[in-house]
């Protein structure tokens, strides 16, 4: 059992009393500028998610094509897997940041959640390709109910159903494989937000509760691992989310396995994560 498995996440999830919404949105925009979140004031320039994810729609075609900027030699299955990881992670960053900061659960019903794929702003473009883009989610309201975790889980699953259905039909990947990638996207995003909040244990605990719900399409074994390394005499470490599903990136022309790949043996994975830590100065 890894250190993350032994960590005390608490018997019950805890939620903050609630930051101001505008402050939380500003925090998310500053810390995670690769994805945008806003509250809807009009319907202009956005598509509702259920319409955007029409299998024959332009939105899907643009997103499938955009994945090829990450690697050469992607076929439809690789593009589909990468798109599922890309979309679920960015959606989870956007709504997870607000959830972990304020305890509020955004209504992710695809008939009311809106989305667009937009160019990155000039400030965000630093060291990025000039044609880099991001997902921008726009919500209308918050979910109701007395159980925030249940509301988040049910909304997240509902919001991703048209995504899973469309990518499955376009790529040939099974819905089970795509839901596994969605669970990875959710748990990885919660860890990223938790690290930014200096509260990663609570974030990991909530993420685990979300994906371990009985009967959920997200119900897969998800693991976090704490990795340490010595940098100039100082012991540094951090948690990593390990993949439970494969994004198929190893099948691209570059042929690399990602550092948290489910296909790596434990020793190789730990060596690569330590090297990552050392290259990032322990962060």
Short mmCIF file of C-alpha atoms in Angstrom, two decimals:
data_model
loop_
_atom_site.label_atom_id
_atom_site.label_comp_id
_atom_site.label_asym_id
_atom_site.label_seq_id
_atom_site.Cartn_x
_atom_site.Cartn_y
_atom_site.Cartn_z
CA UNK A 1 0.00 0.00 0.00
CA UNK A 2 1.47 3.37 -1.00
CA UNK A 3 1.78 6.38 1.27
CA UNK A 4 -1.30 8.00 -0.25
CA UNK A 5 -3.36 4.92 0.62
CA UNK A 6 -2.26 5.27 4.24
CA UNK A 7 -2.82 9.02 4.43
CA UNK A 8 -5.57 10.19 6.76
CA UNK A 9 -8.12 11.87 4.52
CA UNK A 10 -10.69 12.06 7.32
CA UNK A 11 -13.79 9.99 7.93
CA UNK A 12 -16.11 12.53 6.33
CA UNK A 13 -15.50 15.04 3.55
CA UNK A 14 -15.11 18.61 4.71
CA UNK A 15 -16.09 21.72 2.80
CA UNK A 16 -15.09 25.35 3.24
CA UNK A 17 -17.66 27.81 4.48
CA UNK A 18 -17.57 29.46 1.06
CA UNK A 19 -15.30 32.00 -0.58
CA UNK A 20 -16.90 34.77 -2.56
CA UNK A 21 -17.81 33.41 -6.00
CA UNK A 22 -16.05 36.17 -7.92
CA UNK A 23 -12.89 35.66 -5.84
CA UNK A 24 -12.95 31.91 -6.45
CA UNK A 25 -13.41 32.39 -10.21
CA UNK A 26 -10.54 34.88 -10.26
CA UNK A 27 -8.34 32.41 -8.35
CA UNK A 28 -9.11 29.65 -10.81
CA UNK A 29 -8.36 31.94 -13.77
CA UNK A 30 -5.01 32.95 -12.29
CA UNK A 31 -3.84 29.51 -11.18
CA UNK A 32 -5.21 27.50 -14.12
CA UNK A 33 -5.32 29.80 -17.15
CA UNK A 34 -5.38 26.86 -19.60
CA UNK A 35 -9.10 26.48 -18.89
CA UNK A 36 -11.75 29.16 -18.36
CA UNK A 37 -14.91 29.17 -16.25
CA UNK A 38 -17.56 31.85 -16.08
CA UNK A 39 -21.17 32.26 -15.04
CA UNK A 40 -23.53 32.71 -17.93
CA UNK A 41 -25.11 36.10 -18.49
CA UNK A 42 -26.19 35.44 -22.08
CA UNK A 43 -26.28 32.59 -24.60
CA UNK A 44 -24.08 34.31 -27.18
CA UNK A 45 -20.84 32.74 -28.44
CA UNK A 46 -21.34 29.47 -26.55
CA UNK A 47 -23.01 26.16 -27.38
CA UNK A 48 -24.83 24.03 -24.88
CA UNK A 49 -22.69 20.95 -24.22
CA UNK A 50 -25.28 18.46 -25.51
CA UNK A 51 -25.42 20.34 -28.83
CA UNK A 52 -21.65 20.86 -29.00
CA UNK A 53 -21.08 17.10 -28.63
CA UNK A 54 -23.26 16.18 -31.60
CA UNK A 55 -21.15 13.50 -33.36
CA UNK A 56 -21.49 15.32 -36.66
CA UNK A 57 -20.89 18.79 -35.23
CA UNK A 58 -18.00 21.17 -35.95
CA UNK A 59 -17.00 21.37 -32.26
CA UNK A 60 -16.13 17.67 -32.14
CA UNK A 61 -14.23 17.83 -35.42
CA UNK A 62 -12.15 20.78 -34.21
CA UNK A 63 -11.33 19.11 -30.89
CA UNK A 64 -10.40 15.80 -32.52
CA UNK A 65 -8.12 17.64 -34.93
CA UNK A 66 -6.57 19.74 -32.16
CA UNK A 67 -5.23 16.65 -30.40
CA UNK A 68 -2.70 16.11 -33.20
CA UNK A 69 -0.72 19.12 -31.98
CA UNK A 70 0.39 17.05 -28.97
CA UNK A 71 2.04 14.29 -31.02
CA UNK A 72 2.53 13.07 -34.56
CA UNK A 73 1.06 9.86 -35.86
CA UNK A 74 -2.26 9.84 -33.99
CA UNK A 75 -5.00 7.62 -35.40
CA UNK A 76 -8.66 8.05 -34.41
CA UNK A 77 -8.34 5.79 -31.37
CA UNK A 78 -5.37 7.72 -30.00
CA UNK A 79 -7.02 11.06 -30.74
CA UNK A 80 -10.20 9.87 -29.04
CA UNK A 81 -8.37 8.69 -25.92
CA UNK A 82 -6.35 11.89 -25.73
CA UNK A 83 -9.46 14.02 -26.23
CA UNK A 84 -11.29 12.20 -23.42
CA UNK A 85 -8.36 12.81 -21.08
CA UNK A 86 -8.05 16.43 -22.26
CA UNK A 87 -11.73 17.31 -21.90
CA UNK A 88 -12.41 15.52 -18.60
CA UNK A 89 -9.28 16.95 -16.97
CA UNK A 90 -10.06 20.52 -18.02
CA UNK A 91 -13.71 20.27 -17.02
CA UNK A 92 -12.60 18.85 -13.66
CA UNK A 93 -10.10 21.67 -13.14
CA UNK A 94 -12.77 24.28 -13.81
CA UNK A 95 -15.56 22.88 -11.66
CA UNK A 96 -13.23 21.22 -9.13
CA UNK A 97 -11.48 24.48 -8.34
CA UNK A 98 -14.78 26.11 -7.46
CA UNK A 99 -15.91 23.03 -5.51
CA UNK A 100 -12.73 22.76 -3.45
CA UNK A 101 -12.54 26.52 -2.86
CA UNK A 102 -16.16 27.19 -1.97
CA UNK A 103 -18.02 23.88 -1.57
CA UNK A 104 -20.39 24.94 -4.35
CA UNK A 105 -21.40 22.41 -7.00
CA UNK A 106 -21.96 23.70 -10.51
CA UNK A 107 -24.95 22.30 -12.40
CA UNK A 108 -23.31 20.29 -15.19
CA UNK A 109 -26.52 19.28 -16.98
CA UNK A 110 -25.35 19.28 -20.64
CA UNK A 111 -28.54 21.04 -21.71
CA UNK A 112 -27.58 24.09 -19.63
CA UNK A 113 -23.77 23.92 -19.30
CA UNK A 114 -22.25 25.81 -22.22
CA UNK A 115 -18.81 25.47 -23.76
CA UNK A 116 -16.58 26.94 -26.42
CA UNK A 117 -13.04 26.31 -27.64
CA UNK A 118 -11.21 29.60 -27.74
CA UNK A 119 -7.69 30.98 -28.34
CA UNK A 120 -5.53 31.46 -25.28
CA UNK A 121 -5.08 35.05 -24.19
CA UNK A 122 -1.74 36.73 -24.87
CA UNK A 123 -0.65 36.45 -21.22
CA UNK A 124 -1.34 32.71 -21.21
CA UNK A 125 0.45 32.14 -24.52
CA UNK A 126 3.93 32.34 -22.96
CA UNK A 127 6.07 29.54 -24.43
CA UNK A 128 3.02 28.11 -26.20
CA UNK A 129 2.25 27.72 -29.91
CA UNK A 130 0.53 30.76 -31.40
CA UNK A 131 -2.53 28.64 -32.23
CA UNK A 132 -2.92 27.21 -28.69
CA UNK A 133 -6.52 27.08 -27.48
CA UNK A 134 -8.47 26.31 -24.32
CA UNK A 135 -11.90 25.12 -23.27
CA UNK A 136 -14.15 27.76 -21.75
CA UNK A 137 -17.09 26.48 -19.70
CA UNK A 138 -20.03 28.71 -18.85
CA UNK A 139 -22.58 27.67 -16.23
CA UNK A 140 -26.04 28.94 -15.42
CA UNK A 141 -26.69 27.78 -11.88
CA UNK A 142 -25.62 25.57 -9.01
CA UNK A 143 -26.82 22.04 -8.29
CA UNK A 144 -29.33 21.53 -5.51
CA UNK A 145 -29.42 18.90 -2.78
CA UNK A 146 -28.10 18.30 0.71
CA UNK A 147 -25.18 16.05 -0.33
CA UNK A 148 -22.50 18.00 -2.25
CA UNK A 149 -20.51 14.90 -3.17
CA UNK A 150 -23.54 13.11 -4.62
CA UNK A 151 -24.54 16.25 -6.52
CA UNK A 152 -21.03 16.65 -7.93
CA UNK A 153 -20.78 12.99 -8.93
CA UNK A 154 -24.20 12.84 -10.58
CA UNK A 155 -23.68 16.12 -12.40
CA UNK A 156 -20.21 15.15 -13.61
CA UNK A 157 -21.47 11.83 -14.97
CA UNK A 158 -24.46 13.50 -16.66
CA UNK A 159 -22.20 16.17 -18.15
CA UNK A 160 -19.83 13.58 -19.63
CA UNK A 161 -22.38 11.14 -21.05
CA UNK A 162 -22.68 12.89 -24.43
CA UNK A 163 -18.89 13.24 -24.51
CA UNK A 164 -18.33 9.52 -23.90
CA UNK A 165 -21.02 8.53 -26.41
CA UNK A 166 -19.65 10.77 -29.16
CA UNK A 167 -15.98 9.89 -28.68
CA UNK A 168 -16.85 6.19 -28.57
CA UNK A 169 -18.68 6.45 -31.89
CA UNK A 170 -15.92 8.53 -33.49
CA UNK A 171 -12.91 6.58 -32.20
CA UNK A 172 -14.06 3.00 -31.75
CA UNK A 173 -12.95 3.02 -28.11
CA UNK A 174 -15.26 1.36 -25.61
CA UNK A 175 -17.32 3.50 -23.20
CA UNK A 176 -15.65 1.63 -20.31
CA UNK A 177 -12.19 2.71 -21.48
CA UNK A 178 -13.38 6.30 -21.85
CA UNK A 179 -15.00 6.42 -18.40
CA UNK A 180 -11.73 5.12 -16.97
CA UNK A 181 -9.92 8.06 -18.60
CA UNK A 182 -12.59 10.39 -17.21
CA UNK A 183 -11.97 9.07 -13.70
CA UNK A 184 -8.25 9.69 -14.20
CA UNK A 185 -9.00 13.20 -15.42
CA UNK A 186 -11.14 13.96 -12.38
CA UNK A 187 -8.72 12.60 -9.79
CA UNK A 188 -5.69 14.20 -11.44
CA UNK A 189 -7.42 17.56 -11.59
CA UNK A 190 -8.47 17.40 -7.94
CA UNK A 191 -4.88 16.68 -6.98
CA UNK A 192 -3.66 19.64 -9.06
CA UNK A 193 -6.17 21.96 -7.41
CA UNK A 194 -5.39 20.52 -3.98
CA UNK A 195 -1.68 21.22 -4.46
CA UNK A 196 -2.47 24.78 -5.52
CA UNK A 197 -4.56 25.18 -2.34
CA UNK A 198 -1.89 23.47 -0.18
CA UNK A 199 -4.64 21.01 0.73
CA UNK A 200 -3.91 17.97 -1.41
CA UNK A 201 -4.95 15.35 1.16
CA UNK A 202 -8.49 16.70 1.37
CA UNK A 203 -8.63 16.96 -2.42
CA UNK A 204 -7.47 13.36 -2.85
CA UNK A 205 -9.97 12.15 -0.29
CA UNK A 206 -12.85 13.85 -2.07
CA UNK A 207 -11.67 12.58 -5.44
CA UNK A 208 -11.56 9.03 -4.12
CA UNK A 209 -15.06 9.34 -2.71
CA UNK A 210 -16.34 10.53 -6.09
CA UNK A 211 -14.86 7.71 -8.17
CA UNK A 212 -15.54 4.93 -5.68
CA UNK A 213 -19.29 5.39 -5.63
CA UNK A 214 -20.96 2.01 -6.05
CA UNK A 215 -22.50 1.51 -9.46
CA UNK A 216 -20.84 4.59 -10.94
CA UNK A 217 -19.33 4.46 -14.45
CA UNK A 218 -16.35 6.20 -12.81
CA UNK A 219 -15.85 3.36 -10.32
CA UNK A 220 -12.26 2.28 -10.94
CA UNK A 221 -9.25 1.70 -8.71
CA UNK A 222 -7.49 5.04 -8.46
CA UNK A 223 -4.15 5.39 -6.74
CA UNK A 224 -2.01 8.29 -5.59
CA UNK A 225 1.67 7.86 -4.83
CA UNK A 226 3.99 10.01 -2.77
CA UNK A 227 7.45 10.29 -4.30
CA UNK A 228 10.50 11.78 -2.59
CA UNK A 229 13.94 12.78 -3.82
CA UNK A 230 16.99 14.52 -2.39
CA UNK A 231 17.75 17.84 -4.04
CA UNK A 232 20.96 19.53 -2.88
CA UNK A 233 20.68 17.88 0.51
CA UNK A 234 17.02 18.74 1.00
CA UNK A 235 14.39 15.99 0.93
CA UNK A 236 11.49 17.06 -1.28
CA UNK A 237 8.40 15.19 -2.35
CA UNK A 238 4.87 15.38 -3.68
CA UNK A 239 1.86 13.24 -4.54
CA UNK A 240 1.18 12.00 -8.06
CA UNK A 241 -2.01 10.52 -9.44
CA UNK A 242 -1.30 7.19 -11.16
CA UNK A 243 -3.31 6.33 -14.25
CA UNK A 244 -5.87 3.55 -14.16
CA UNK A 245 -6.55 3.80 -17.90
CA UNK A 246 -4.29 4.25 -20.91
CA UNK A 247 -4.34 7.41 -23.01
CA UNK A 248 -2.56 5.47 -25.82
CA UNK A 249 0.10 8.18 -26.15
CA UNK A 250 2.75 5.46 -26.47
CA UNK A 251 1.25 4.58 -29.86
CA UNK A 252 2.14 7.95 -31.37
CA UNK A 253 5.22 8.52 -33.51
CA UNK A 254 7.20 9.61 -30.45
CA UNK A 255 6.31 6.33 -28.75
CA UNK A 256 6.73 7.53 -25.15
CA UNK A 257 4.97 6.25 -22.06
CA UNK A 258 3.81 9.03 -19.74
CA UNK A 259 5.44 9.11 -16.30
CA UNK A 260 2.29 7.84 -14.56
CA UNK A 261 1.39 5.28 -17.26
CA UNK A 262 -0.53 2.20 -16.17
CA UNK A 263 1.72 0.13 -18.44
CA UNK A 264 4.98 0.99 -16.62
CA UNK A 265 6.36 -1.34 -13.99
CA UNK A 266 6.56 0.12 -10.49
CA UNK A 267 10.33 0.63 -10.40
CA UNK A 268 10.46 2.38 -13.78
CA UNK A 269 7.53 4.60 -12.85
CA UNK A 270 9.10 5.66 -9.54
CA UNK A 271 12.45 6.36 -11.20
CA UNK A 272 10.75 8.53 -13.80
CA UNK A 273 8.70 10.40 -11.22
CA UNK A 274 11.84 11.08 -9.15
CA UNK A 275 13.55 12.39 -12.29
CA UNK A 276 10.51 14.59 -12.91
CA UNK A 277 10.75 15.96 -9.37
CA UNK A 278 14.44 16.67 -9.73
CA UNK A 279 13.90 18.45 -13.03
CA UNK A 280 11.13 20.54 -11.49
CA UNK A 281 13.11 21.46 -8.39
CA UNK A 282 11.03 19.21 -6.12
CA UNK A 283 7.63 20.58 -7.16
#
